[in-house]
Structure formats: C-alpha cells, structure tokens
mmCIF file of C-alpha atoms in Angstrom:
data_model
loop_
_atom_site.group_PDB
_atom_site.id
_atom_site.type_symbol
_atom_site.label_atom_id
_atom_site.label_comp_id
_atom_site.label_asym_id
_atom_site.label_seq_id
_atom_site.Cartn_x
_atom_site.Cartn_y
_atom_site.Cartn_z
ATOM 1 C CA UNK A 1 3.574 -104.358 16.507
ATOM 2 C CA UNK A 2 -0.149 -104.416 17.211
ATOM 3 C CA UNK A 3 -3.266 -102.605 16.504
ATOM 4 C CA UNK A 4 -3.650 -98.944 17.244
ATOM 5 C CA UNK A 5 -7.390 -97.709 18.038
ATOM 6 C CA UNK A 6 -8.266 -94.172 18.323
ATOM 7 C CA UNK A 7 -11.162 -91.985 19.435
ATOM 8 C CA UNK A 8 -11.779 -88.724 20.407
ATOM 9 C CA UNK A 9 -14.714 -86.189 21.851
ATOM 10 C CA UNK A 10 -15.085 -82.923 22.351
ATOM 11 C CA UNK A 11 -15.934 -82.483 25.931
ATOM 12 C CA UNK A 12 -18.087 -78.985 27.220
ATOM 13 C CA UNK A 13 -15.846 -78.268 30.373
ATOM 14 C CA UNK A 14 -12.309 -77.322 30.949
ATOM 15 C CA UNK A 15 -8.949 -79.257 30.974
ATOM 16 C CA UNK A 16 -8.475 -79.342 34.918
ATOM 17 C CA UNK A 17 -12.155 -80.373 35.323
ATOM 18 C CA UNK A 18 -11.365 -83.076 33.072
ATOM 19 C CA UNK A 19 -7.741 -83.984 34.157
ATOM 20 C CA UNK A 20 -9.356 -84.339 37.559
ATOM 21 C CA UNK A 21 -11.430 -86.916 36.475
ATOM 22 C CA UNK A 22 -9.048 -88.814 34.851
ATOM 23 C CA UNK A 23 -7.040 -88.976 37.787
ATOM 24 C CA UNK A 24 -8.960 -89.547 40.637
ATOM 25 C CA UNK A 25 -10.686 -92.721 42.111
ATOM 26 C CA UNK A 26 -13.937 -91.397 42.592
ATOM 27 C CA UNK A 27 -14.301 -90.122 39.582
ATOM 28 C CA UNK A 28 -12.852 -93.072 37.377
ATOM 29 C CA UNK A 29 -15.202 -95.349 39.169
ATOM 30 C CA UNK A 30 -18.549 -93.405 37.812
ATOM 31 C CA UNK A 31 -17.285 -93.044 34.141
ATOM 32 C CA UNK A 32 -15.127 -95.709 32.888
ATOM 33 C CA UNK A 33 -16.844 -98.752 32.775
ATOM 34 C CA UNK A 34 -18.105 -98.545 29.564
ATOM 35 C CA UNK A 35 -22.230 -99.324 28.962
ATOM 36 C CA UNK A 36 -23.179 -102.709 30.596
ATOM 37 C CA UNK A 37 -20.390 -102.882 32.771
ATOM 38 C CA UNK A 38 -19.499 -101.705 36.471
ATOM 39 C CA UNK A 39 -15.915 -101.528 37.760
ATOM 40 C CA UNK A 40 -13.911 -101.581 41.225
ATOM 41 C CA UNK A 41 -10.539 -101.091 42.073
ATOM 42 C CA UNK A 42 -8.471 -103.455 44.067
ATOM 43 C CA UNK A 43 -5.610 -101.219 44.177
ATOM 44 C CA UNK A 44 -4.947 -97.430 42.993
ATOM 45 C CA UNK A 45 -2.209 -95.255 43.057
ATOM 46 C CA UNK A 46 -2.592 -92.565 40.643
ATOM 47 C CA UNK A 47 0.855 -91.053 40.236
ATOM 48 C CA UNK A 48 3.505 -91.604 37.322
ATOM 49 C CA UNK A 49 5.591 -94.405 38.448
ATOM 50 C CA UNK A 50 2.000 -95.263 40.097
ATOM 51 C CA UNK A 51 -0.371 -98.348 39.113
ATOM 52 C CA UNK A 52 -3.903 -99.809 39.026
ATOM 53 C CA UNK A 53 -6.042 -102.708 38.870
ATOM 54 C CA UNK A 54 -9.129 -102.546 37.512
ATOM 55 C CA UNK A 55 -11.734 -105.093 37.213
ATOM 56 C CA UNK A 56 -14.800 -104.756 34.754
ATOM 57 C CA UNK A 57 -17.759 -107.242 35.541
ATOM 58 C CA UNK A 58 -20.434 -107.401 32.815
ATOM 59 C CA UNK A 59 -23.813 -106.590 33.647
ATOM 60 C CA UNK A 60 -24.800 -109.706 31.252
ATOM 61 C CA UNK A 61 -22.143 -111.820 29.942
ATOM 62 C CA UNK A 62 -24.241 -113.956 28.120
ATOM 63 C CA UNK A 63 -23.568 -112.450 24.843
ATOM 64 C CA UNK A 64 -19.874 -111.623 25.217
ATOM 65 C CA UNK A 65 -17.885 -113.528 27.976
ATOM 66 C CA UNK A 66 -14.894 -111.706 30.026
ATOM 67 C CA UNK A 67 -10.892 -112.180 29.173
ATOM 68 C CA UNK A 68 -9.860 -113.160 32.560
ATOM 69 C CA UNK A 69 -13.529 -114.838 34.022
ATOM 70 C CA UNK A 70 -17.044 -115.525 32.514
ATOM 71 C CA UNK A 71 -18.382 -111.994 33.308
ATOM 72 C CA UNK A 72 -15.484 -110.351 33.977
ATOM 73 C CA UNK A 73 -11.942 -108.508 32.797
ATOM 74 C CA UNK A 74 -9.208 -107.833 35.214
ATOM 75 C CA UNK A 75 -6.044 -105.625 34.002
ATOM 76 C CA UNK A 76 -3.066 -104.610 35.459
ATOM 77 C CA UNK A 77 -2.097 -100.850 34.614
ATOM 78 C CA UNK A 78 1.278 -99.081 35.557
ATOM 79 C CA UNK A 79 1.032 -95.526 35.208
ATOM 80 C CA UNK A 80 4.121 -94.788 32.670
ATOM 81 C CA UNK A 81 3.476 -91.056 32.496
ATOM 82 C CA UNK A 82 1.591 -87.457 33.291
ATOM 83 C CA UNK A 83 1.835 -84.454 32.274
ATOM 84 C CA UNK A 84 -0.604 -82.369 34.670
ATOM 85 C CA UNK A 85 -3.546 -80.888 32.728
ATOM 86 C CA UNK A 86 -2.613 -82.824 29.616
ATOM 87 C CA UNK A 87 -1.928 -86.001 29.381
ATOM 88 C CA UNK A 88 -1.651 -89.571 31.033
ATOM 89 C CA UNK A 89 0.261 -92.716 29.699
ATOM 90 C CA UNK A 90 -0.757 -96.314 30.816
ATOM 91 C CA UNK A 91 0.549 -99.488 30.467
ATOM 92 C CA UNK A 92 -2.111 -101.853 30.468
ATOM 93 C CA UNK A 93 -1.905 -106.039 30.951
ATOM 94 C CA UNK A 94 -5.025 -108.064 30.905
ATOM 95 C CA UNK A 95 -5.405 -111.094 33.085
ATOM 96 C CA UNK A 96 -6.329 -114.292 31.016
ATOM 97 C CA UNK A 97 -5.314 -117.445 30.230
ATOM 98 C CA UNK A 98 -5.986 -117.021 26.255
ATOM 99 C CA UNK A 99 -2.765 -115.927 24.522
ATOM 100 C CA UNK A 100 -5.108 -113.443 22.315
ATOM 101 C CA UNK A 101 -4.844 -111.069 25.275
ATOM 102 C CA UNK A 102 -2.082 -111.030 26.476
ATOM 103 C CA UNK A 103 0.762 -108.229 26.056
ATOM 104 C CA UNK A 104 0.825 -104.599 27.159
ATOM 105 C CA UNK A 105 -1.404 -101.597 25.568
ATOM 106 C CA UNK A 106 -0.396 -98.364 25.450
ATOM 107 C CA UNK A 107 -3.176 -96.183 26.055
ATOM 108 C CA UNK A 108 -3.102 -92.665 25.796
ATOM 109 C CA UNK A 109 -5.477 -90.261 26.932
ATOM 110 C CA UNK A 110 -4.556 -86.832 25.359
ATOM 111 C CA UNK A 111 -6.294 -83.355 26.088
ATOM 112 C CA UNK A 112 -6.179 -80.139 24.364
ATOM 113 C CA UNK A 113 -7.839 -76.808 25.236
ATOM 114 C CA UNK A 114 -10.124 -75.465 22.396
ATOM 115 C CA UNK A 115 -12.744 -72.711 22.504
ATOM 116 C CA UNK A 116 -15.554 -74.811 23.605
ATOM 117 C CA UNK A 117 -14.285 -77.003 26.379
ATOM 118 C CA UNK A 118 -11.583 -79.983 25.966
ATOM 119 C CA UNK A 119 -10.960 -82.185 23.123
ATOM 120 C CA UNK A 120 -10.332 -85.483 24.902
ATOM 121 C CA UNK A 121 -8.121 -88.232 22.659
ATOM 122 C CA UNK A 122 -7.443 -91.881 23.933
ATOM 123 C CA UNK A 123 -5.151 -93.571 21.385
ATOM 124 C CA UNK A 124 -4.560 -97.470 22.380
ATOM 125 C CA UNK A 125 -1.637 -98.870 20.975
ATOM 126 C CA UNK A 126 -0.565 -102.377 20.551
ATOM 127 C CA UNK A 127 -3.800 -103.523 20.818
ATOM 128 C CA UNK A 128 -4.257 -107.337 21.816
ATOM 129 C CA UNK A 129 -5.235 -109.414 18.482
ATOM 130 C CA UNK A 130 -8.202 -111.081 21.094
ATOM 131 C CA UNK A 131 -9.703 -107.053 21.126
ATOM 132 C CA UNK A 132 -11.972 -106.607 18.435
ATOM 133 C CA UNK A 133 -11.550 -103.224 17.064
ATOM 134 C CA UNK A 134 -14.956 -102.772 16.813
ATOM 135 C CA UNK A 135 -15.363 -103.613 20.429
ATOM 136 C CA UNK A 136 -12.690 -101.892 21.319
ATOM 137 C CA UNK A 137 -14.415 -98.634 19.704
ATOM 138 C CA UNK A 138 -17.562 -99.079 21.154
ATOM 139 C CA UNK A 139 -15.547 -99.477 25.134
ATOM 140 C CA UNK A 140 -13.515 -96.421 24.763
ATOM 141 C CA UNK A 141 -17.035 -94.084 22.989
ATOM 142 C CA UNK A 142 -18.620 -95.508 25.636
ATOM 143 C CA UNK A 143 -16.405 -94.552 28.188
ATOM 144 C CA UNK A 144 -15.749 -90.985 26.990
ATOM 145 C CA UNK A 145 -19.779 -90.496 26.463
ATOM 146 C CA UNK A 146 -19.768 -91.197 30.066
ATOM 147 C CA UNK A 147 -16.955 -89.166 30.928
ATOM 148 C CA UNK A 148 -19.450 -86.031 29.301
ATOM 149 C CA UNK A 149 -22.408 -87.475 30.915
ATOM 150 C CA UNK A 150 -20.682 -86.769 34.373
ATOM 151 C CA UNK A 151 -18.805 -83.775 33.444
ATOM 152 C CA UNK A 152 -20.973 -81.594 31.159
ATOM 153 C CA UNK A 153 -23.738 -79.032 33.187
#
C-alpha cells in the first residue's frame, strides 16, 4: 500500500463548468501541466472504460530531471470511472525505467456543489515511493490553481 496525497480548492464556477474541463481535451491541455511544464496528448479517449497518455516536458529540467526522459514524464492513464458532474477515477502508470515509479495511482478528482462555486478534491492514492510528496503537492496545487486561473471570470 502506498502513499495517499490529497488537495483540494474551492473553485468560483459551477460543477458542469468544471466537469467540462476535466473531461475534455482542450481544456485539459491549458490547465494541467502544472507551473514549468507544458503537456500533449498522444492519445485521448475520455470515457469510462476510456484512456490517455499524457506527456509532461519541463520547461527547465535542469533542476529536477523527468521519470521517463531528461525533461520529460510520460504516463499511461485508463479511465476506471465517471460519474457525470461529479467525479472521475484514473488509473495512472508512469513510463520509466527506475523501479521508484513504477505501479498504478489512483487519482481521484472529486467535486461537490457548495454555495460559492465547486469544491474540487484530487486524492492520489498509492503514490509511487520515487514521488516526493512535497512535489507531488506542489503538481496537483499547481494544477488546480490553473484549473481557477482558466475557469474563474
């Protein structure tokens, strides 16, 4: 049993607006790259049953080199479930030759209606040991900031 990381923000819009942009190409590929990174798709087929692959390229590896090249990490993710307007279950396998990161995360993204928009959870579970949880933190704030940044008038 590995790791489980969890963050959450409270996001100004509601759930469909944000379920939409958890689910669709477009919109994935201008918020989830956390800061310093860019992503592309080399597949995508949103749908439970459905899978991914997603490959992050740092802006500047220098300082932190990829899992699966020198300035980049590649992952495999299988779409496991969705519930429409609520939430999405991935099964995510990253590409690398060290044994640190290997094994599938569960990540969760979770959202629930309150009065001032959507409450947006992401709870990763089983966590490669090669993921630093601080790291890890950092990706996923990052990524939800974005997430806002696009979303929020």
């Amino acid at each position: 049993m590995g790791r489980t990381d969890r963050a959450s923000l409270l996001i100004h819009v509601d759930p469909p607006t944000v379920f939409a942009a958890l689910t669709t190409e477009e919109a994935l590929l201008r918020w989830l790259a956390p800061a310093g990174m860019r992503s592309r798709f080399e597949r995508f087929d949103m749908r439970e049953g459905g899978s991914y692959r997603l490959v992050l390229t740092y802006d500047d590896s220098s300082g932190s080199p990829g899992k699966s090249s020198a300035d980049s990490d590649t992952s495999d993710v299988r779409i496991a479930r969705i519930v429409d307007g609520e939430r999405i279950v991935q099964e995510v396998d990253f590409e690398s030759d060290d044994p640190a990161f290997h094994g599938t995360m569960r990540m969760e993204w979770n959202l629930r209606a309150v009065e001032e928009g959507t409450e947006v959870e992401v709870v990763a579970r089983d966590v490669p040991a090669g993921i630093g949880a601080r790291d890890h933190a950092e990706g996923i704030t990052s990524s939800l900031v974005n997430l806002a940044a696009l979303l929020e008038p």
